[in-house]
Tab-separated table of C-alpha atoms in Angstrom:
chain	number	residue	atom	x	y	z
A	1	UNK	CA	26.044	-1.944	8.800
A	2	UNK	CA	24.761	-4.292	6.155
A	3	UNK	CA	21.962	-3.457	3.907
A	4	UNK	CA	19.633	-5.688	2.338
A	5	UNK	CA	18.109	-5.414	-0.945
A	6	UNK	CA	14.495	-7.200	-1.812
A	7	UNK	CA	13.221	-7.115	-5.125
A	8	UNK	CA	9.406	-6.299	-5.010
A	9	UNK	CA	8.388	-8.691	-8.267
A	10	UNK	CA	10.376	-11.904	-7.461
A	11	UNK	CA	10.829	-14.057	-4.109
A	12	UNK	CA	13.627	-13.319	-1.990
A	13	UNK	CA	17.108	-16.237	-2.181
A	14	UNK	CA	15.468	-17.711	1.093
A	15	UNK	CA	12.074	-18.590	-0.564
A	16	UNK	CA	14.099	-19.500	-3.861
A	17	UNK	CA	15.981	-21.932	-2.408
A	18	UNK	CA	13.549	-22.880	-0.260
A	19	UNK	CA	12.059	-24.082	-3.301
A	20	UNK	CA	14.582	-26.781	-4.477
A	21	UNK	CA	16.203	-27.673	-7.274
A	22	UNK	CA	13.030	-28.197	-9.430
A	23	UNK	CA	12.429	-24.665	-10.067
A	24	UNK	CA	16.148	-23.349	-10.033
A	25	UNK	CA	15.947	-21.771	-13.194
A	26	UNK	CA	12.374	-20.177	-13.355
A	27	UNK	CA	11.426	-17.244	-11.142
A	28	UNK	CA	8.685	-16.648	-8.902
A	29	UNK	CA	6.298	-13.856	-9.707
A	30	UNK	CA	5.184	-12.109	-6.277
A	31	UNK	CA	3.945	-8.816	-7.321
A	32	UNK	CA	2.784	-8.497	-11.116
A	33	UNK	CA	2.510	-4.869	-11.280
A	34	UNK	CA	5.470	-4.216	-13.626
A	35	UNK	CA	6.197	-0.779	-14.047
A	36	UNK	CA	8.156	0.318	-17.146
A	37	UNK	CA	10.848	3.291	-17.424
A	38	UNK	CA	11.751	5.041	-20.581
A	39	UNK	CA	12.866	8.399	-22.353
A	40	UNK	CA	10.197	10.731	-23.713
A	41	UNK	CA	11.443	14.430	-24.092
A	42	UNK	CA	14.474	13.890	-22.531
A	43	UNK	CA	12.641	13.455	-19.180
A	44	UNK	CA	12.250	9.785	-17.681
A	45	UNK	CA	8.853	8.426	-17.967
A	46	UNK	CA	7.614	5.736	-15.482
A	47	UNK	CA	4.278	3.749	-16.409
A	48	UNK	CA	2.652	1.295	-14.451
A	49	UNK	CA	-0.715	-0.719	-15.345
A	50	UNK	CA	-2.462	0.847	-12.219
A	51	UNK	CA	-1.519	3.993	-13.277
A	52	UNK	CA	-2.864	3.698	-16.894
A	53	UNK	CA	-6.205	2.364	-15.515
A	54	UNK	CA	-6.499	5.187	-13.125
A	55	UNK	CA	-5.628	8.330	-14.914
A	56	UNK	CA	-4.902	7.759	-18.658
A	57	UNK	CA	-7.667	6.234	-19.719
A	58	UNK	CA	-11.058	8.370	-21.042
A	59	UNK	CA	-14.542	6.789	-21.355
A	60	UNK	CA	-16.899	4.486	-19.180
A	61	UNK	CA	-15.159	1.198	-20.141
A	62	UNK	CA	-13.223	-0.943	-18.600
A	63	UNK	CA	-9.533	-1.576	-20.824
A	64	UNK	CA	-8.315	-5.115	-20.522
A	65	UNK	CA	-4.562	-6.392	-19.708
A	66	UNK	CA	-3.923	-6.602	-23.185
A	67	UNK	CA	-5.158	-2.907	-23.968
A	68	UNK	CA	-2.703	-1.882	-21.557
A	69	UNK	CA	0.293	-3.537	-22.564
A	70	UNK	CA	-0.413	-2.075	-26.176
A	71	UNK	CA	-0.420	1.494	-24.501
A	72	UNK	CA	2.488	1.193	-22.358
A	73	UNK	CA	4.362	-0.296	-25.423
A	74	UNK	CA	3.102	2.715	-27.719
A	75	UNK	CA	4.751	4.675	-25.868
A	76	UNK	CA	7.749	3.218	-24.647
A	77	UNK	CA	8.817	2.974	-28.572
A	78	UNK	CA	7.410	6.238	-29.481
A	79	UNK	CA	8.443	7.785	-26.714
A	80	UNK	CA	5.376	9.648	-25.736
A	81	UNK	CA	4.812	11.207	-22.404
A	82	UNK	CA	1.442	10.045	-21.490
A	83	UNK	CA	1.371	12.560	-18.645
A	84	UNK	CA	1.404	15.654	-20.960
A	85	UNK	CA	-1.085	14.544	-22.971
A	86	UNK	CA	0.798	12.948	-25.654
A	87	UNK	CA	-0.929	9.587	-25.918
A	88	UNK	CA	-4.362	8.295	-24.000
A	89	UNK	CA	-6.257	5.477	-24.223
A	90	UNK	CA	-10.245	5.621	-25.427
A	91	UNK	CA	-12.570	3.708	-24.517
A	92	UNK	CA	-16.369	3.575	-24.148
A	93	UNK	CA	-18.045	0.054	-23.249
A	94	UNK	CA	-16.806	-3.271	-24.398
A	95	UNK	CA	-15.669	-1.461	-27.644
A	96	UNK	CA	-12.067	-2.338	-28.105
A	97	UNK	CA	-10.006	0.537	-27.351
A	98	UNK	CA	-8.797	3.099	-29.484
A	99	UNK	CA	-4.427	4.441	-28.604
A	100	UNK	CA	-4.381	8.164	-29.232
A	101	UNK	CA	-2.001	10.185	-29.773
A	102	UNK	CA	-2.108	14.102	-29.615
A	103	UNK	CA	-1.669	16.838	-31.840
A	104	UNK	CA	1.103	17.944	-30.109
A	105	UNK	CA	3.043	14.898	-30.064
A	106	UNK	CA	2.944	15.494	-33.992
A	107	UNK	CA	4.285	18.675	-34.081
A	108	UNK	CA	7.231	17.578	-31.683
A	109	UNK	CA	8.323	15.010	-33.796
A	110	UNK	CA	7.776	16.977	-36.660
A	111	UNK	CA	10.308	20.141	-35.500
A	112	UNK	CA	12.445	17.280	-33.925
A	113	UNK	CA	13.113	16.383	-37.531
A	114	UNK	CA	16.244	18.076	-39.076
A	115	UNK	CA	14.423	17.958	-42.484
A	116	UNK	CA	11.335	20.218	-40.889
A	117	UNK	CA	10.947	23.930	-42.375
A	118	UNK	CA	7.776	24.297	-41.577
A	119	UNK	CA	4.090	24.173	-41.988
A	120	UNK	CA	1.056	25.968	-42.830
A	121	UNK	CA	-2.815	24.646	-42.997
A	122	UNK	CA	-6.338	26.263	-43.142
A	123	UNK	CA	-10.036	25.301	-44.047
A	124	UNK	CA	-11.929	25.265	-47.496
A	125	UNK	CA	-15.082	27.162	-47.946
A	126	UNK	CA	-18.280	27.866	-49.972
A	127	UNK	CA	-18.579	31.860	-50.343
A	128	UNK	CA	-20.576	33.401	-53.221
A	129	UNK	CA	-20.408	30.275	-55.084
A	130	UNK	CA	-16.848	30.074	-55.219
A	131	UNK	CA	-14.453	27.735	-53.310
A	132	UNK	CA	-12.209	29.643	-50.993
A	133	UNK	CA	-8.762	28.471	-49.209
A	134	UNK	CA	-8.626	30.437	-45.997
A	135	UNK	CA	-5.667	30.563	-43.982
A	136	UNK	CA	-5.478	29.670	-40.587
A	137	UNK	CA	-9.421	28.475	-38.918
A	138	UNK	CA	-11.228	32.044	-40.150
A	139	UNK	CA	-14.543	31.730	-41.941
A	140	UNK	CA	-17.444	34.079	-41.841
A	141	UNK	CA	-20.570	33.074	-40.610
A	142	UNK	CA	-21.879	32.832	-44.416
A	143	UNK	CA	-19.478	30.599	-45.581
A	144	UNK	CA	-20.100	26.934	-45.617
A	145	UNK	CA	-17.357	24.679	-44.608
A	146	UNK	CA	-16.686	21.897	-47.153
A	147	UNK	CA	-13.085	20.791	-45.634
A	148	UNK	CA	-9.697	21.647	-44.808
A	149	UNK	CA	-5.929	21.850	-46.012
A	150	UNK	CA	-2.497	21.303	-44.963
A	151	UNK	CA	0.866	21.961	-46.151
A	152	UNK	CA	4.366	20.188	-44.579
A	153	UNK	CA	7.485	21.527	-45.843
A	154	UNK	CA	10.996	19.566	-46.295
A	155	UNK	CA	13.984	20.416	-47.647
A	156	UNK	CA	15.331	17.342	-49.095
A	157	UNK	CA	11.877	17.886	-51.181
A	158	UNK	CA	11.255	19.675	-54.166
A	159	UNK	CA	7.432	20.327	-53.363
A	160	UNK	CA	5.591	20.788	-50.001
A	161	UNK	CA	3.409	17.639	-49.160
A	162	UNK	CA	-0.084	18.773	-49.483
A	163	UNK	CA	-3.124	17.606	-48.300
A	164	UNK	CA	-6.735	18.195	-48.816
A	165	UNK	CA	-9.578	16.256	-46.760
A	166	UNK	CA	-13.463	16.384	-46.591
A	167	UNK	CA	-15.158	18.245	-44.053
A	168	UNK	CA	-18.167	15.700	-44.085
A	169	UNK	CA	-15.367	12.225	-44.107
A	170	UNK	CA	-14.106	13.595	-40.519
A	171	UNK	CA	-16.891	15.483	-38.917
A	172	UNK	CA	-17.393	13.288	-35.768
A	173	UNK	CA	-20.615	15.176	-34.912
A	174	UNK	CA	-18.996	15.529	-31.504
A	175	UNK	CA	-19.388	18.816	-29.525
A	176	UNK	CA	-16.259	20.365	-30.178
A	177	UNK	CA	-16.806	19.492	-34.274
A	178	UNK	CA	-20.466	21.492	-33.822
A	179	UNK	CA	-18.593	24.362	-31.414
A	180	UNK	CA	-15.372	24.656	-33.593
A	181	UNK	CA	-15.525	23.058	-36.921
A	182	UNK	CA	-12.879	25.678	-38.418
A	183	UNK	CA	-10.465	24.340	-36.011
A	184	UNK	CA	-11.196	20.729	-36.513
A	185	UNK	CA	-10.728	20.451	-39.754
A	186	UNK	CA	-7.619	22.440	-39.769
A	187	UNK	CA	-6.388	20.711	-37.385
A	188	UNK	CA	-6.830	16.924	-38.846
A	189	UNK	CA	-5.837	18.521	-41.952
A	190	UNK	CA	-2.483	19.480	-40.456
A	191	UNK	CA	-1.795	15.801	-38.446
A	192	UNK	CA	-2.398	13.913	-41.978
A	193	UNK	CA	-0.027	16.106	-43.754
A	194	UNK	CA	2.172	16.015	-41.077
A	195	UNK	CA	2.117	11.854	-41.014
A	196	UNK	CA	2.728	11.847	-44.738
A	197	UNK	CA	5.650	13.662	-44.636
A	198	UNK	CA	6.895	11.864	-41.677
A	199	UNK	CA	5.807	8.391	-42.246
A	200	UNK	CA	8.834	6.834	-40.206
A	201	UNK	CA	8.257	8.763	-37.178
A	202	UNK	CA	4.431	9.178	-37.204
A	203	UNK	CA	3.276	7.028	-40.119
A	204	UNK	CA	1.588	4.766	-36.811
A	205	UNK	CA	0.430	7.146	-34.401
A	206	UNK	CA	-3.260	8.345	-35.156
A	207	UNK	CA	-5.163	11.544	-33.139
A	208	UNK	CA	-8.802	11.063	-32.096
A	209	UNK	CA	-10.574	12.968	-35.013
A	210	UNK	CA	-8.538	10.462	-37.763
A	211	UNK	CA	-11.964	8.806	-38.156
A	212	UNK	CA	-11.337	5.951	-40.713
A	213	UNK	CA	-7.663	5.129	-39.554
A	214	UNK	CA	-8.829	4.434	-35.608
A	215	UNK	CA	-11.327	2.555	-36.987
A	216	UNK	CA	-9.579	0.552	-39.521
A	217	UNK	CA	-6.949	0.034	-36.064
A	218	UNK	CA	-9.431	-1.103	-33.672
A	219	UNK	CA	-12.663	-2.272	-35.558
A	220	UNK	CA	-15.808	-3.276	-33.428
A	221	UNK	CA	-15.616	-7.323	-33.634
A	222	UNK	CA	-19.590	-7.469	-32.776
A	223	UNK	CA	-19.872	-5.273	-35.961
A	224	UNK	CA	-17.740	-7.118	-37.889
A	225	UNK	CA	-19.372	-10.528	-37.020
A	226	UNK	CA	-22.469	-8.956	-38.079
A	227	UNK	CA	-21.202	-7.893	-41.456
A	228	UNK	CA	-19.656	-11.823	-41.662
A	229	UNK	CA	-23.206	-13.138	-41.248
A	230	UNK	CA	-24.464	-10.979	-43.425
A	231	UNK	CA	-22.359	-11.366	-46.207
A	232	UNK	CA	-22.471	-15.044	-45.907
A	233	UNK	CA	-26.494	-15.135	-45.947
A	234	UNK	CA	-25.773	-12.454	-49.231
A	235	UNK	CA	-23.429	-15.252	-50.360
A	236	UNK	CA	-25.763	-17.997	-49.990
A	237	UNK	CA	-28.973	-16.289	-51.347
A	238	UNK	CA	-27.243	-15.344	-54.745
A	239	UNK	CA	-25.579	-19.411	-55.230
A	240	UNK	CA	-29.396	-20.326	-54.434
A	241	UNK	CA	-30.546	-17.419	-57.312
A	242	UNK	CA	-27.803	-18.740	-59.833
A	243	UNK	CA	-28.830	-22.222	-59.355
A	244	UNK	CA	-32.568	-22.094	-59.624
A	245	UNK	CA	-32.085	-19.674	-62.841
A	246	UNK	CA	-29.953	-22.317	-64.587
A	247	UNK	CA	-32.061	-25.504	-63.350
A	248	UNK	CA	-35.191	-26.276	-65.144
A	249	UNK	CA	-38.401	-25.623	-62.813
A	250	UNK	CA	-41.245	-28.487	-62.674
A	251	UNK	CA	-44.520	-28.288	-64.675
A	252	UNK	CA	-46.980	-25.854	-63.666
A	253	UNK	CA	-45.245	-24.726	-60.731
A	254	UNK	CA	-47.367	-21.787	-58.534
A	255	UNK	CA	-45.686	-19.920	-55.817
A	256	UNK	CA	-47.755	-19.810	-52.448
A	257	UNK	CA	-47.249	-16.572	-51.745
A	258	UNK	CA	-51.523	-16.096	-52.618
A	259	UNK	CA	-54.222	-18.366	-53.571
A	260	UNK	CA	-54.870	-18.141	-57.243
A	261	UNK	CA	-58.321	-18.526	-58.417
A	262	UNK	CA	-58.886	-21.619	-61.058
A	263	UNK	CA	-60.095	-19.177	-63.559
A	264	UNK	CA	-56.837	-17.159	-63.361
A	265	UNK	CA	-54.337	-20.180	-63.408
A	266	UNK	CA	-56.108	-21.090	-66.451
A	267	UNK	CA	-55.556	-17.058	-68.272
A	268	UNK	CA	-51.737	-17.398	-67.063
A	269	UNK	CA	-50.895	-21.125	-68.010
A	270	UNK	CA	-47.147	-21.211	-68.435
A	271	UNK	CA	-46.528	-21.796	-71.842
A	272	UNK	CA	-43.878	-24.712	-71.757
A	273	UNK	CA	-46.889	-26.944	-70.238
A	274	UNK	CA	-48.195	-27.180	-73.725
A	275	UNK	CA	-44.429	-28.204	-75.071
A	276	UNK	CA	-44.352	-30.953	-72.049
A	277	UNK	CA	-47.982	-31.892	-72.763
A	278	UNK	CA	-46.831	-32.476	-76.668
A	279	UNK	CA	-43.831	-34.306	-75.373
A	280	UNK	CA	-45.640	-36.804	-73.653
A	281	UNK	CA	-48.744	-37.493	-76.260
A	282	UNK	CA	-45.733	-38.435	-78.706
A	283	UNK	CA	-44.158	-40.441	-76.019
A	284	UNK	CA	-47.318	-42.490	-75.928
A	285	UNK	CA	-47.657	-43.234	-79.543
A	286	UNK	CA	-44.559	-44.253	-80.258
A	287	UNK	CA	-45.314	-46.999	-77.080
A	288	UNK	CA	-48.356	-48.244	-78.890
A	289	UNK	CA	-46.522	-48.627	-82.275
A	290	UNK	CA	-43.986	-50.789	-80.560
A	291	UNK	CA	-46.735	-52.573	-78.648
A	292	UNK	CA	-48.543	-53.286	-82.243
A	293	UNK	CA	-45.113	-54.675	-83.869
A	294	UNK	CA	-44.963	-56.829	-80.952
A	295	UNK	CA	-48.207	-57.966	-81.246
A	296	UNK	CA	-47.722	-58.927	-85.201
């Protein structure tokens, strides 16, 4: 029995040569949903477009193509397993989206490193006036949370990479930052340390709650037109300042911002009318003693 074999993305050798000789050497697209295989865990990972649009993405907006290729291509080369919630894509109107990665995808790659022994990370309070590094996410309901620390240790390194961030830098204001803000900031504490002693294998991934990096990734481009605009009418207003400060202004020159009375231009003359004023009777009589010469 013979078996044929169609492929589902290109047109079958009938159709192709069906087609002639003019397009012998390009072929035809029939189905564009490419789907993309790869290794993530040791376990084979399959990613279509459909599927990212349908289950990996969080948020009420709607990613484009492009959005999508970026995600599938994240993790194809970092081979995340979107499935286990290793990567996701955010996205909330027409924001450009934001590729996330999860803290647990950084602690794989970290213990997947042969250089890893270990890591430890906590928060940084206020109590009694003093500041306090407490291990682990404990703080007592008196203590005031002012940020969080992380150490990574290596040992082809003589000191631990450690890292200290700002409770108030980070805090997304977010539910879980109100409900858990020990945790939080321990735990963004623990993925920058983490990235800084692993820059080669997570120096580009970013979690949700690294606030300035996703935003530095995926800026808003209606913000940033805004700030273009703004700093070009900034621009403009201080070469129109400079110039009119160096430029001499006219004779008895009177903004129109209010009416003046007469009696009150006359109190606040400007004082280089009188100069002009001086300037111009000498003009004149150095005219008329030319004119009288003449005249002899």
């Amino acid at each position: 029995m013979n078996t044929r074999y169609e492929s589902p993305n290109y047109a079958t050798q009938a159709q192709y040569t069906q087609q002639g000789s003019q397009t012998a050497n390009t072929p035809q697209v029939v189905n564009q949903e490419h789907s993309v295989t790869f290794q993530a865990n040791g376990e084979d990972v399959k990613l279509a477009p459909s599927t990212v649009r349908n289950y990996l993405v969080s948020g009420d907006g709607k990613v484009t193509d492009q959005e999508v290729v970026m995600f599938i291509n994240l993790c194809k080369y970092q081979h995340l397993n979107p499935f286990l919630n290793e990567a996701y894509i955010v996205k909330f109107g027409s924001r450009p989206a934001q590729l996330i990665t999860s803290k647990e995808a950084f602690m794989k790659r970290a213990e997947a490193n042969e250089h890893f022994r270990g890591s430890k990370a906590g928060v940084i309070v206020v109590r009694n006036n003093q500041i306090i590094y407490s291990q682990g996410a404990f703080a007592l309901p008196s203590d005031t949370i002012v940020g969080g620390w992380a150490e990574v240790k290596r040992d082809d390194r003589e000191e631990p990479i450690h890292i200290e961030i700002s409770f108030d830098e980070f805090n997304k204001k977010q539910a879980t930052w109100k409900d858990m803000p020990a945790n939080m900031i321990r735990k963004t504490a623990l993925v920058n340390a983490l990235r800084e002693a692993f820059p080669d294998s997570l120096g580009s991934l970013y979690t949700e709650d690294d606030k300035s990096e996703t935003a530095s990734v995926v800026p808003n481009q209606a913000e940033h037109k805004q700030a273009q605009k703004e700093s070009a009418a900034s621009s403009l207003i201080s070469k129109a300042l400079s110039k009119s400060q160096t430029k001499k202004e006219p004779a008895k020159h009177i903004e129109a911002k209010e009416a003046v009375p007469v009696t009150e231009m006359s109190e606040k003359r400007d004082p280089r009318d009188s100069e002009e004023e001086q300037i111009d009777i000498f003009k004149d009589q150095i005219e008329r003693q030319k004119a009288a010469k003449e005249a002899e």
